[in-house]
Coordinates of N, CA and C in Angstrom, one line a residue:
M245 N 19.7 44.7 36.5 CA 18.6 45.7 36.2 C 17.3 45.1 36.8
S246 N 16.6 46.0 37.4 CA 15.3 45.6 38.1 C 14.3 45.3 37.0
A247 N 13.3 44.5 37.5 CA 12.2 44.1 36.6 C 11.5 45.4 36.1
A248 N 11.4 46.4 36.9 CA 10.7 47.6 36.6 C 11.3 48.3 35.4
H249 N 12.7 48.2 35.2 CA 13.4 48.9 34.1 C 13.6 48.0 32.9
R250 N 13.1 46.8 33.0 CA 13.3 45.9 31.8 C 12.3 46.4 30.7
A251 N 12.8 46.4 29.4 CA 12.0 46.8 28.3 C 11.0 45.7 28.0
P252 N 9.7 46.0 27.8 CA 8.7 45.0 27.5 C 9.1 44.3 26.1
Q253 N 8.8 43.0 26.1 CA 9.1 42.2 24.9 C 8.2 42.6 23.8
R254 N 8.7 42.9 22.6 CA 7.9 43.3 21.5 C 7.4 42.1 20.7
S255 N 6.2 42.2 20.2 CA 5.6 41.1 19.4 C 6.4 40.8 18.2
D256 N 7.2 41.9 17.7 CA 7.9 41.7 16.4 C 9.4 41.4 16.7
D257 N 9.7 40.9 17.9 CA 11.0 40.5 18.2 C 11.5 39.5 17.1
P258 N 12.7 39.7 16.5 CA 13.1 38.8 15.4 C 13.3 37.4 15.9
S259 N 13.7 37.2 17.1 CA 13.9 35.8 17.6 C 12.6 35.1 17.7
T260 N 11.6 35.9 18.2 CA 10.2 35.3 18.3 C 9.7 34.9 16.9
A261 N 9.9 35.8 16.0 CA 9.4 35.5 14.6 C 10.1 34.3 14.0
Q262 N 11.4 34.2 14.3 CA 12.1 33.0 13.7 C 11.6 31.7 14.3
R263 N 11.3 31.8 15.7 CA 10.8 30.5 16.3 C 9.4 30.2 15.7
T264 N 8.6 31.2 15.5 CA 7.3 30.9 14.9 C 7.4 30.3 13.5
N265 N 8.3 30.9 12.7 CA 8.4 30.4 11.4 C 8.9 28.9 11.4
R266 N 9.9 28.6 12.3 CA 10.4 27.3 12.4 C 9.3 26.3 12.8
T267 N 8.4 26.7 13.7 CA 7.3 25.9 14.2 C 6.4 25.6 13.0
R268 N 6.0 26.7 12.3 CA 5.1 26.5 11.1 C 5.7 25.6 10.1
S269 N 7.0 25.7 9.8 CA 7.7 24.9 8.8 C 7.6 23.4 9.2
R270 N 7.9 23.2 10.6 CA 7.8 21.8 11.0 C 6.4 21.2 10.9
A271 N 5.4 22.0 11.1 CA 4.0 21.6 11.0 C 3.7 21.2 9.6
V272 N 4.2 22.0 8.6 CA 3.9 21.7 7.2 C 4.6 20.4 6.8
L273 N 5.8 20.2 7.3 CA 6.5 19.0 6.9 C 5.9 17.8 7.5
L274 N 5.4 17.9 8.7 CA 4.7 16.8 9.4 C 3.4 16.4 8.7
T275 N 2.7 17.5 8.2 CA 1.4 17.2 7.5 C 1.7 16.5 6.2
A276 N 2.7 17.0 5.5 CA 3.0 16.4 4.2 C 3.5 15.0 4.3
G277 N 4.2 14.6 5.4 CA 4.6 13.3 5.5 C 3.7 12.3 6.3
A278 N 2.7 12.8 6.8 CA 1.8 12.0 7.7 C 1.2 10.9 6.9
A279 N 0.7 11.2 5.7 CA 0.0 10.1 5.0 C 0.9 8.9 4.7
A280 N 2.1 9.2 4.2 CA 3.0 8.1 3.9 C 3.4 7.3 5.2
A281 N 3.7 8.1 6.2 CA 4.1 7.4 7.5 C 3.0 6.6 8.0
A282 N 1.8 7.0 8.0 CA 0.7 6.2 8.5 C 0.4 4.9 7.8
L283 N 0.9 4.8 6.6 CA 0.8 3.6 5.8 C 1.8 2.5 6.2
T284 N 2.8 2.9 7.0 CA 3.9 2.1 7.4 C 4.5 1.4 6.2
L285 N 4.7 2.2 5.1 CA 5.2 1.6 3.9 C 6.7 1.3 4.1
S286 N 7.1 0.1 3.5 CA 8.5 -0.3 3.6 C 9.3 0.6 2.5
A287 N 10.6 0.4 2.6 CA 11.4 1.1 1.6 C 11.4 0.4 0.3
C288 N 10.2 0.3 -0.3 CA 10.0 -0.4 -1.5 C 10.4 -1.8 -1.5
G289 N 10.2 -2.5 -0.4 CA 10.4 -3.9 -0.4 C 9.1 -4.6 -0.8
S290 N 9.2 -6.0 -0.7 CA 7.9 -6.7 -1.0 C 6.9 -6.6 0.1
G291 N 7.3 -6.1 1.3 CA 6.4 -5.9 2.4 C 6.2 -7.2 3.1
G292 N 5.4 -7.1 4.2 CA 5.1 -8.3 5.0 C 3.6 -8.6 4.7
T293 N 3.2 -9.7 5.3 CA 1.8 -10.1 5.1 C 1.2 -10.2 6.5
S294 N -0.1 -9.8 6.6 CA -0.8 -9.9 7.8 C -1.9 -10.9 7.7
G295 N -2.1 -11.8 8.7 CA -3.1 -12.8 8.6 C -4.4 -12.4 9.0
G296 N -5.3 -13.3 9.2 CA -6.7 -13.0 9.5 C -7.1 -13.1 10.9
G297 N -6.2 -12.8 11.8 CA -6.6 -12.9 13.2 C -7.5 -11.8 13.7
G298 N -8.1 -12.0 14.8 CA -9.0 -11.0 15.4 C -10.2 -10.8 14.5
N299 N -10.6 -9.5 14.3 CA -11.8 -9.2 13.5 C -11.5 -8.8 12.1
T300 N -10.4 -9.3 11.5 CA -10.0 -8.8 10.2 C -10.8 -9.5 9.1
N301 N -11.4 -10.7 9.4 CA -12.2 -11.4 8.4 C -11.5 -11.7 7.1
F302 N -10.2 -11.9 7.1 CA -9.5 -12.4 5.9 C -8.3 -13.3 6.4
V303 N -7.9 -14.1 5.4 CA -6.8 -15.1 5.7 C -5.7 -14.9 4.6
T304 N -4.5 -15.2 5.0 CA -3.4 -15.1 4.1 C -2.8 -16.5 3.8
G305 N -2.8 -16.8 2.5 CA -2.3 -18.1 2.1 C -0.8 -18.1 2.0
A306 N -0.2 -19.3 1.8 CA 1.2 -19.5 1.7 C 1.8 -18.7 0.5
N307 N 1.0 -18.4 -0.4 CA 1.5 -17.6 -1.6 C 1.5 -16.1 -1.3
G308 N 1.2 -15.7 -0.1 CA 1.3 -14.3 0.2 C 0.1 -13.5 -0.2
I309 N -1.0 -14.2 -0.7 CA -2.2 -13.5 -1.1 C -3.3 -13.6 0.0
S310 N -3.7 -12.5 0.5 CA -4.8 -12.5 1.5 C -6.2 -12.4 0.8
T311 N -7.1 -13.2 1.3 CA -8.5 -13.1 0.6 C -9.5 -13.0 1.7
A312 N -10.7 -12.4 1.3 CA -11.8 -12.3 2.1 C -13.0 -13.0 1.4
A313 N -13.8 -13.7 2.2 CA -14.9 -14.4 1.6 C -16.1 -13.5 1.3
K314 N -16.9 -13.8 0.4 CA -18.1 -13.0 0.1 C -18.9 -12.8 1.4
G315 N -19.4 -11.6 1.6 CA -20.2 -11.4 2.8 C -19.3 -10.8 3.9
E316 N -18.0 -10.9 3.8 CA -17.0 -10.5 4.8 C -16.0 -9.4 4.2
R317 N -16.3 -8.9 3.0 CA -15.4 -8.0 2.4 C -15.8 -6.6 2.7
A318 N -14.7 -5.8 2.8 CA -14.9 -4.4 3.1 C -15.2 -3.6 1.8
D319 N -15.9 -2.5 2.0 CA -16.2 -1.6 0.8 C -14.9 -0.9 0.5
L320 N -14.7 -0.7 -0.8 CA -13.6 0.2 -1.3 C -13.9 1.6 -0.9
P321 N -13.0 2.4 -0.4 CA -13.3 3.8 -0.1 C -13.3 4.6 -1.3
D322 N -13.6 5.9 -1.2 CA -13.7 6.8 -2.3 C -12.2 7.0 -2.8
L323 N -12.0 6.6 -4.1 CA -10.7 6.7 -4.7 C -10.9 7.5 -6.0
S324 N -10.8 8.8 -5.9 CA -11.0 9.6 -7.1 C -10.0 10.8 -7.1
G325 N -9.8 11.4 -8.3 CA -9.0 12.5 -8.4 C -8.3 12.6 -9.7
E326 N -7.1 13.3 -9.7 CA -6.4 13.5 -10.9 C -5.6 12.3 -11.3
T327 N -5.5 12.0 -12.6 CA -4.7 10.9 -13.1 C -3.3 11.4 -13.5
V328 N -2.4 10.4 -13.7 CA -1.1 10.7 -14.1 C -1.1 11.5 -15.5
D329 N -2.0 11.1 -16.3 CA -2.1 11.8 -17.7 C -2.8 13.1 -17.7
G330 N -3.3 13.5 -16.5 CA -3.9 14.8 -16.4 C -5.4 14.8 -16.4
G331 N -6.0 13.6 -16.5 CA -7.5 13.5 -16.5 C -8.1 13.4 -15.1
Q332 N -9.3 13.0 -15.0 CA -10.0 12.7 -13.8 C -10.5 11.3 -13.8
L333 N -10.5 10.7 -12.6 CA -11.0 9.3 -12.5 C -11.6 9.0 -11.2
D334 N -12.7 8.2 -11.2 CA -13.3 7.8 -10.0 C -13.5 6.3 -10.1
V335 N -12.8 5.5 -9.2 CA -12.8 4.1 -9.3 C -14.3 3.5 -9.2
A336 N -15.1 4.3 -8.5 CA -16.5 3.8 -8.3 C -17.2 3.7 -9.6
D337 N -16.8 4.4 -10.6 CA -17.4 4.3 -12.0 C -17.2 2.9 -12.6
Y338 N -16.3 2.1 -12.1 CA -16.1 0.8 -12.6 C -16.9 -0.3 -11.9
K339 N -17.8 0.1 -11.0 CA -18.6 -0.9 -10.3 C -19.3 -1.7 -11.3
G340 N -19.4 -3.0 -11.1 CA -19.9 -3.9 -12.1 C -18.8 -4.7 -12.8
K341 N -17.6 -4.1 -12.8 CA -16.4 -4.8 -13.3 C -15.5 -5.3 -12.1
V342 N -14.7 -6.2 -12.4 CA -13.6 -6.6 -11.5 C -12.5 -5.6 -11.7
V343 N -12.0 -5.0 -10.6 CA -10.9 -4.0 -10.7 C -9.7 -4.6 -10.1
V344 N -8.6 -4.4 -10.8 CA -7.2 -4.7 -10.3 C -6.6 -3.4 -9.9
L345 N -6.3 -3.2 -8.7 CA -5.8 -1.9 -8.2 C -4.4 -2.1 -7.7
N346 N -3.5 -1.4 -8.4 CA -2.0 -1.5 -8.1 C -1.4 -0.2 -7.6
L347 N -0.8 -0.3 -6.4 CA -0.1 0.8 -5.8 C 1.3 0.8 -6.2
W348 N 1.9 1.9 -6.8 CA 3.2 1.8 -7.3 C 3.9 3.2 -7.3
G349 N 5.2 3.1 -7.4 CA 6.0 4.4 -7.5 C 7.1 4.2 -8.5
S350 N 7.5 5.2 -9.3 CA 8.5 5.0 -10.3 C 9.8 4.7 -9.7
W351 N 10.0 5.1 -8.5 CA 11.3 4.9 -7.8 C 11.5 3.5 -7.2
C352 N 10.5 2.7 -7.3 CA 10.4 1.4 -6.6 C 10.8 0.3 -7.6
P353 N 12.0 -0.4 -7.3 CA 12.4 -1.5 -8.2 C 11.4 -2.6 -8.4
P354 N 10.8 -3.1 -7.3 CA 9.8 -4.2 -7.5 C 8.6 -3.7 -8.4
C355 N 8.2 -2.5 -8.3 CA 7.2 -1.9 -9.2 C 7.6 -2.0 -10.6
R356 N 8.9 -1.6 -10.9 CA 9.4 -1.7 -12.2 C 9.4 -3.1 -12.8
A357 N 9.8 -4.0 -11.9 CA 9.9 -5.4 -12.2 C 8.5 -6.0 -12.7
E358 N 7.4 -5.5 -12.0 CA 6.1 -6.1 -12.3 C 5.3 -5.4 -13.4
A359 N 5.8 -4.2 -13.8 CA 5.0 -3.3 -14.6 C 4.6 -4.0 -16.0
T360 N 5.6 -4.7 -16.6 CA 5.3 -5.3 -17.9 C 4.3 -6.5 -17.7
N361 N 4.4 -7.2 -16.6 CA 3.5 -8.3 -16.3 C 2.0 -7.8 -16.2
F362 N 1.9 -6.6 -15.5 CA 0.5 -6.1 -15.4 C -0.1 -5.6 -16.7
E363 N 0.8 -5.0 -17.5 CA 0.3 -4.6 -18.9 C -0.1 -5.8 -19.7
T364 N 0.7 -6.8 -19.7 CA 0.4 -8.0 -20.5 C -0.9 -8.7 -20.0
V365 N -1.1 -8.8 -18.7 CA -2.3 -9.4 -18.2 C -3.5 -8.5 -18.5
Y366 N -3.4 -7.2 -18.4 CA -4.5 -6.3 -18.7 C -4.9 -6.4 -20.1
K367 N -4.0 -6.5 -21.0 CA -4.4 -6.6 -22.5 C -5.2 -7.9 -22.7
D368 N -4.9 -9.0 -21.9 CA -5.5 -10.3 -22.1 C -6.9 -10.3 -21.5
V369 N -7.2 -9.6 -20.4 CA -8.4 -9.7 -19.7 C -9.4 -8.5 -19.8
K370 N -8.9 -7.4 -20.4 CA -9.7 -6.2 -20.3 C -11.1 -6.3 -21.0
D371 N -11.2 -7.3 -21.9 CA -12.5 -7.5 -22.6 C -13.4 -8.5 -21.9
Q372 N -12.9 -8.9 -20.7 CA -13.7 -9.9 -19.9 C -14.3 -9.2 -18.6
G373 N -14.5 -7.9 -18.7 CA -15.1 -7.2 -17.6 C -14.2 -6.9 -16.5
V374 N -12.9 -6.6 -16.9 CA -11.9 -6.3 -15.9 C -11.3 -5.0 -16.2
Q375 N -11.0 -4.2 -15.2 CA -10.4 -2.9 -15.4 C -9.2 -2.8 -14.4
F376 N -8.1 -2.4 -15.0 CA -6.9 -2.2 -14.1 C -6.8 -0.7 -13.8
V377 N -6.4 -0.3 -12.6 CA -6.2 1.1 -12.2 C -5.0 1.1 -11.3
G378 N -4.1 2.0 -11.6 CA -2.9 2.2 -10.7 C -3.1 3.4 -9.8
I379 N -2.4 3.4 -8.7 CA -2.3 4.6 -7.8 C -0.8 4.9 -7.6
N380 N -0.4 5.9 -8.2 CA 1.0 6.3 -8.1 C 1.2 7.1 -6.9
T381 N 2.2 6.8 -6.1 CA 2.4 7.5 -4.8 C 3.9 7.7 -4.6
R382 N 4.2 8.8 -3.8 CA 5.5 9.2 -3.4 C 6.4 9.6 -4.5
D383 N 5.9 9.9 -5.6 CA 6.6 10.6 -6.7 C 6.4 12.1 -6.6
A384 N 7.4 12.8 -6.3 CA 7.3 14.3 -6.0 C 6.9 15.0 -7.3
K385 N 7.3 14.5 -8.4 CA 6.9 15.2 -9.7 C 6.1 14.2 -10.5
I386 N 5.0 14.8 -11.1 CA 4.2 13.9 -11.9 C 4.9 13.5 -13.2
S387 N 5.9 14.2 -13.6 CA 6.7 13.9 -14.8 C 7.4 12.5 -14.6
L388 N 7.8 12.2 -13.4 CA 8.4 10.9 -13.1 C 7.5 9.8 -13.3
A389 N 6.2 9.9 -12.9 CA 5.2 8.9 -13.1 C 4.9 8.8 -14.6
R390 N 4.8 9.9 -15.3 CA 4.6 9.8 -16.7 C 5.7 9.1 -17.5
A391 N 6.9 9.4 -17.1 CA 8.1 8.7 -17.7 C 8.0 7.2 -17.5
F392 N 7.6 6.8 -16.3 CA 7.4 5.4 -16.0 C 6.4 4.7 -16.9
E393 N 5.2 5.4 -17.0 CA 4.2 4.8 -17.9 C 4.6 4.7 -19.3
K394 N 5.4 5.7 -19.8 CA 5.9 5.7 -21.1 C 6.9 4.5 -21.3
E395 N 7.8 4.4 -20.4 CA 8.8 3.4 -20.5 C 8.2 2.0 -20.6
F396 N 7.2 1.7 -19.8 CA 6.6 0.4 -19.7 C 5.3 0.2 -20.5
D397 N 5.0 1.2 -21.3 CA 3.8 1.2 -22.2 C 2.5 0.9 -21.4
V398 N 2.4 1.5 -20.3 CA 1.2 1.3 -19.5 C 0.0 2.0 -20.1
S399 N -1.0 1.2 -20.4 CA -2.2 1.8 -21.1 C -3.4 2.0 -20.3
Y400 N -3.4 1.5 -19.0 CA -4.5 1.7 -18.1 C -4.2 3.0 -17.2
P401 N -5.2 3.6 -16.7 CA -5.0 4.9 -15.9 C -4.5 4.7 -14.5
S402 N -3.8 5.7 -14.0 CA -3.3 5.7 -12.6 C -3.7 7.0 -12.0
L403 N -4.2 7.0 -10.8 CA -4.4 8.2 -10.0 C -3.1 8.6 -9.5
Y404 N -2.9 10.0 -9.4 CA -1.7 10.6 -8.9 C -1.9 11.0 -7.4
D405 N -1.2 10.3 -6.5 CA -1.4 10.4 -5.1 C 0.0 10.5 -4.4
P406 N 0.7 11.6 -4.6 CA 2.1 11.7 -4.2 C 2.3 11.6 -2.7
T407 N 1.3 12.1 -1.9 CA 1.4 12.0 -0.4 C 0.7 10.9 0.3
G408 N 0.1 10.0 -0.5 CA -0.6 8.9 0.1 C -2.0 9.1 0.7
K409 N -2.6 10.3 0.4 CA -3.8 10.6 1.0 C -5.0 9.6 0.7
L410 N -5.0 9.1 -0.5 CA -6.0 8.2 -0.9 C -5.9 6.9 -0.1
M411 N -4.7 6.5 0.2 CA -4.5 5.2 0.9 C -5.0 5.3 2.3
L412 N -5.0 6.5 2.9 CA -5.4 6.7 4.3 C -6.9 6.5 4.4
R413 N -7.6 6.5 3.3 CA -9.1 6.3 3.3 C -9.5 4.8 3.6
F414 N -8.6 3.9 3.4 CA -8.9 2.5 3.7 C -9.0 2.3 5.2
K415 N -10.0 1.6 5.7 CA -10.1 1.3 7.1 C -9.1 0.3 7.6
K416 N -8.6 0.5 8.8 CA -7.7 -0.4 9.5 C -8.5 -1.7 9.7
G417 N -7.7 -2.8 9.7 CA -8.3 -4.1 9.9 C -8.9 -4.7 8.6
T418 N -8.8 -4.0 7.5 CA -9.3 -4.5 6.2 C -8.1 -4.9 5.4
L419 N -8.4 -5.3 4.1 CA -7.3 -5.6 3.2 C -6.8 -4.3 2.6
N420 N -6.2 -3.5 3.5 CA -5.7 -2.1 3.1 C -4.2 -2.2 2.6
P421 N -3.8 -1.3 1.7 CA -2.4 -1.2 1.3 C -1.5 -1.0 2.5
Q422 N -0.4 -1.7 2.5 CA 0.6 -1.6 3.6 C 2.0 -1.6 3.1
A423 N 2.2 -1.6 1.9 CA 3.6 -1.6 1.3 C 3.5 -1.1 -0.1
I424 N 4.7 -0.9 -0.7 CA 4.8 -0.6 -2.1 C 5.7 -1.6 -2.7
P425 N 5.2 -2.4 -3.7 CA 3.9 -2.3 -4.3 C 2.8 -3.1 -3.4
T426 N 1.6 -2.8 -3.6 CA 0.4 -3.5 -3.1 C -0.5 -3.7 -4.3
T427 N -1.1 -4.9 -4.4 CA -2.2 -5.1 -5.4 C -3.4 -5.6 -4.7
L428 N -4.6 -5.0 -5.1 CA -5.9 -5.4 -4.6 C -6.8 -5.8 -5.7
I429 N -7.6 -6.8 -5.5 CA -8.6 -7.2 -6.4 C -10.0 -6.8 -5.8
I430 N -10.7 -6.0 -6.6 CA -12.0 -5.5 -6.2 C -13.1 -6.2 -6.9
D431 N -14.1 -6.8 -6.2 CA -15.1 -7.5 -6.9 C -16.1 -6.6 -7.6
R432 N -17.1 -7.2 -8.2 CA -18.0 -6.4 -9.0 C -19.0 -5.5 -8.2
Q433 N -19.0 -5.8 -6.9 CA -19.9 -5.0 -6.0 C -19.0 -3.9 -5.4
G434 N -17.8 -3.7 -5.8 CA -17.0 -2.6 -5.2 C -16.4 -3.0 -3.9
K435 N -16.2 -4.3 -3.6 CA -15.6 -4.7 -2.3 C -14.3 -5.3 -2.5
I436 N -13.4 -5.2 -1.4 CA -12.1 -5.7 -1.5 C -12.0 -7.2 -1.3
A437 N -11.7 -8.0 -2.3 CA -11.7 -9.4 -2.3 C -10.3 -10.0 -2.0
A438 N -9.3 -9.4 -2.4 CA -7.9 -10.0 -2.2 C -6.9 -8.9 -2.2
R439 N -5.7 -9.2 -1.6 CA -4.6 -8.3 -1.5 C -3.3 -9.1 -1.4
T440 N -2.3 -8.5 -2.0 CA -0.9 -9.0 -1.9 C 0.0 -7.8 -1.7
L441 N 1.1 -8.0 -0.9 CA 2.0 -7.0 -0.6 C 3.4 -7.3 -1.2
Q442 N 3.4 -7.7 -2.5 CA 4.6 -8.2 -3.1 C 4.5 -7.9 -4.6
A443 N 5.6 -7.9 -5.3 CA 5.6 -7.8 -6.8 C 5.1 -9.1 -7.3
L444 N 4.4 -9.0 -8.4 CA 3.7 -10.2 -9.0 C 4.2 -10.5 -10.4
S445 N 4.4 -11.8 -10.6 CA 4.7 -12.4 -11.9 C 3.3 -12.4 -12.7
E446 N 3.4 -12.7 -14.0 CA 2.1 -12.9 -14.7 C 1.3 -14.0 -14.1
D447 N 1.9 -15.1 -13.8 CA 1.2 -16.3 -13.3 C 0.5 -16.0 -12.0
K448 N 1.2 -15.3 -11.1 CA 0.6 -15.0 -9.8 C -0.5 -14.0 -9.9
L449 N -0.4 -13.0 -10.8 CA -1.4 -12.1 -11.0 C -2.7 -12.7 -11.6
R450 N -2.5 -13.6 -12.5 CA -3.6 -14.3 -13.1 C -4.3 -15.2 -12.0
A451 N -3.5 -15.9 -11.2 CA -4.0 -16.7 -10.2 C -4.8 -15.9 -9.1
M452 N -4.3 -14.8 -8.8 CA -5.0 -13.9 -7.9 C -6.3 -13.4 -8.4
L453 N -6.4 -13.1 -9.7 CA -7.6 -12.5 -10.3 C -8.6 -13.6 -10.6
K454 N -8.2 -14.8 -11.0 CA -9.1 -15.8 -11.5 C -10.3 -16.1 -10.6
P455 N -10.1 -16.3 -9.3 CA -11.3 -16.7 -8.5 C -12.4 -15.6 -8.4
V456 N -11.9 -14.3 -8.4 CA -12.9 -13.2 -8.3 C -13.6 -13.0 -9.6
L457 N -12.8 -13.2 -10.7 CA -13.4 -13.1 -12.1 C -14.5 -14.2 -12.3
A458 N -14.3 -15.3 -11.7 CA -15.2 -16.5 -11.9 C -16.5 -16.3 -11.0
E459 N -16.5 -15.4 -10.1 CA -17.7 -15.2 -9.3 C -18.9 -14.7 -10.1
K460 N -20.1 -15.2 -9.7 CA -21.3 -14.7 -10.3 C -22.0 -13.6 -9.5

């Protein structure tokens, strides 16, 4: 058949519509997964540690805890939103306190292993100007995070961040979260003082917190 007798392609051609829908679906999936992928999160392992080379201005000790000296600490980004219990929280409201920030998921075995340790230490230090805050991530249903908090009697609040959008607000080259679990210590000025990419025992958590808590 000659080109002159070919029927013009209709904009509502079913095959065209199907291709368009598939393209849109792929775009939605990529957007939903971009935050978690950009974090290079491990499959709930203890994660690796990154040292203080280049312009990072932090060093990693043999204990797997990275620290930044005063005057070289990065500002904590805006971390605010809905909590696992349905409330609202802005970490900036705790400025003036030392904040222990823990990234966790109910599906993560190391997170489950350290949960009781965090609650125990929190009860011991909360009257010393210390606030614990969790960030729950990659739990598709908030009910899973709530069940975790109930199982381990977690009494401090956690932001609900299923796609990892809050984590993307941390600047590269800083003590940013890079694994699940990750724990950060935030000084009284709202700056990131220390980070570890591993599950913590009570003793390790206390040792990580102590130097920042002792600062004037």
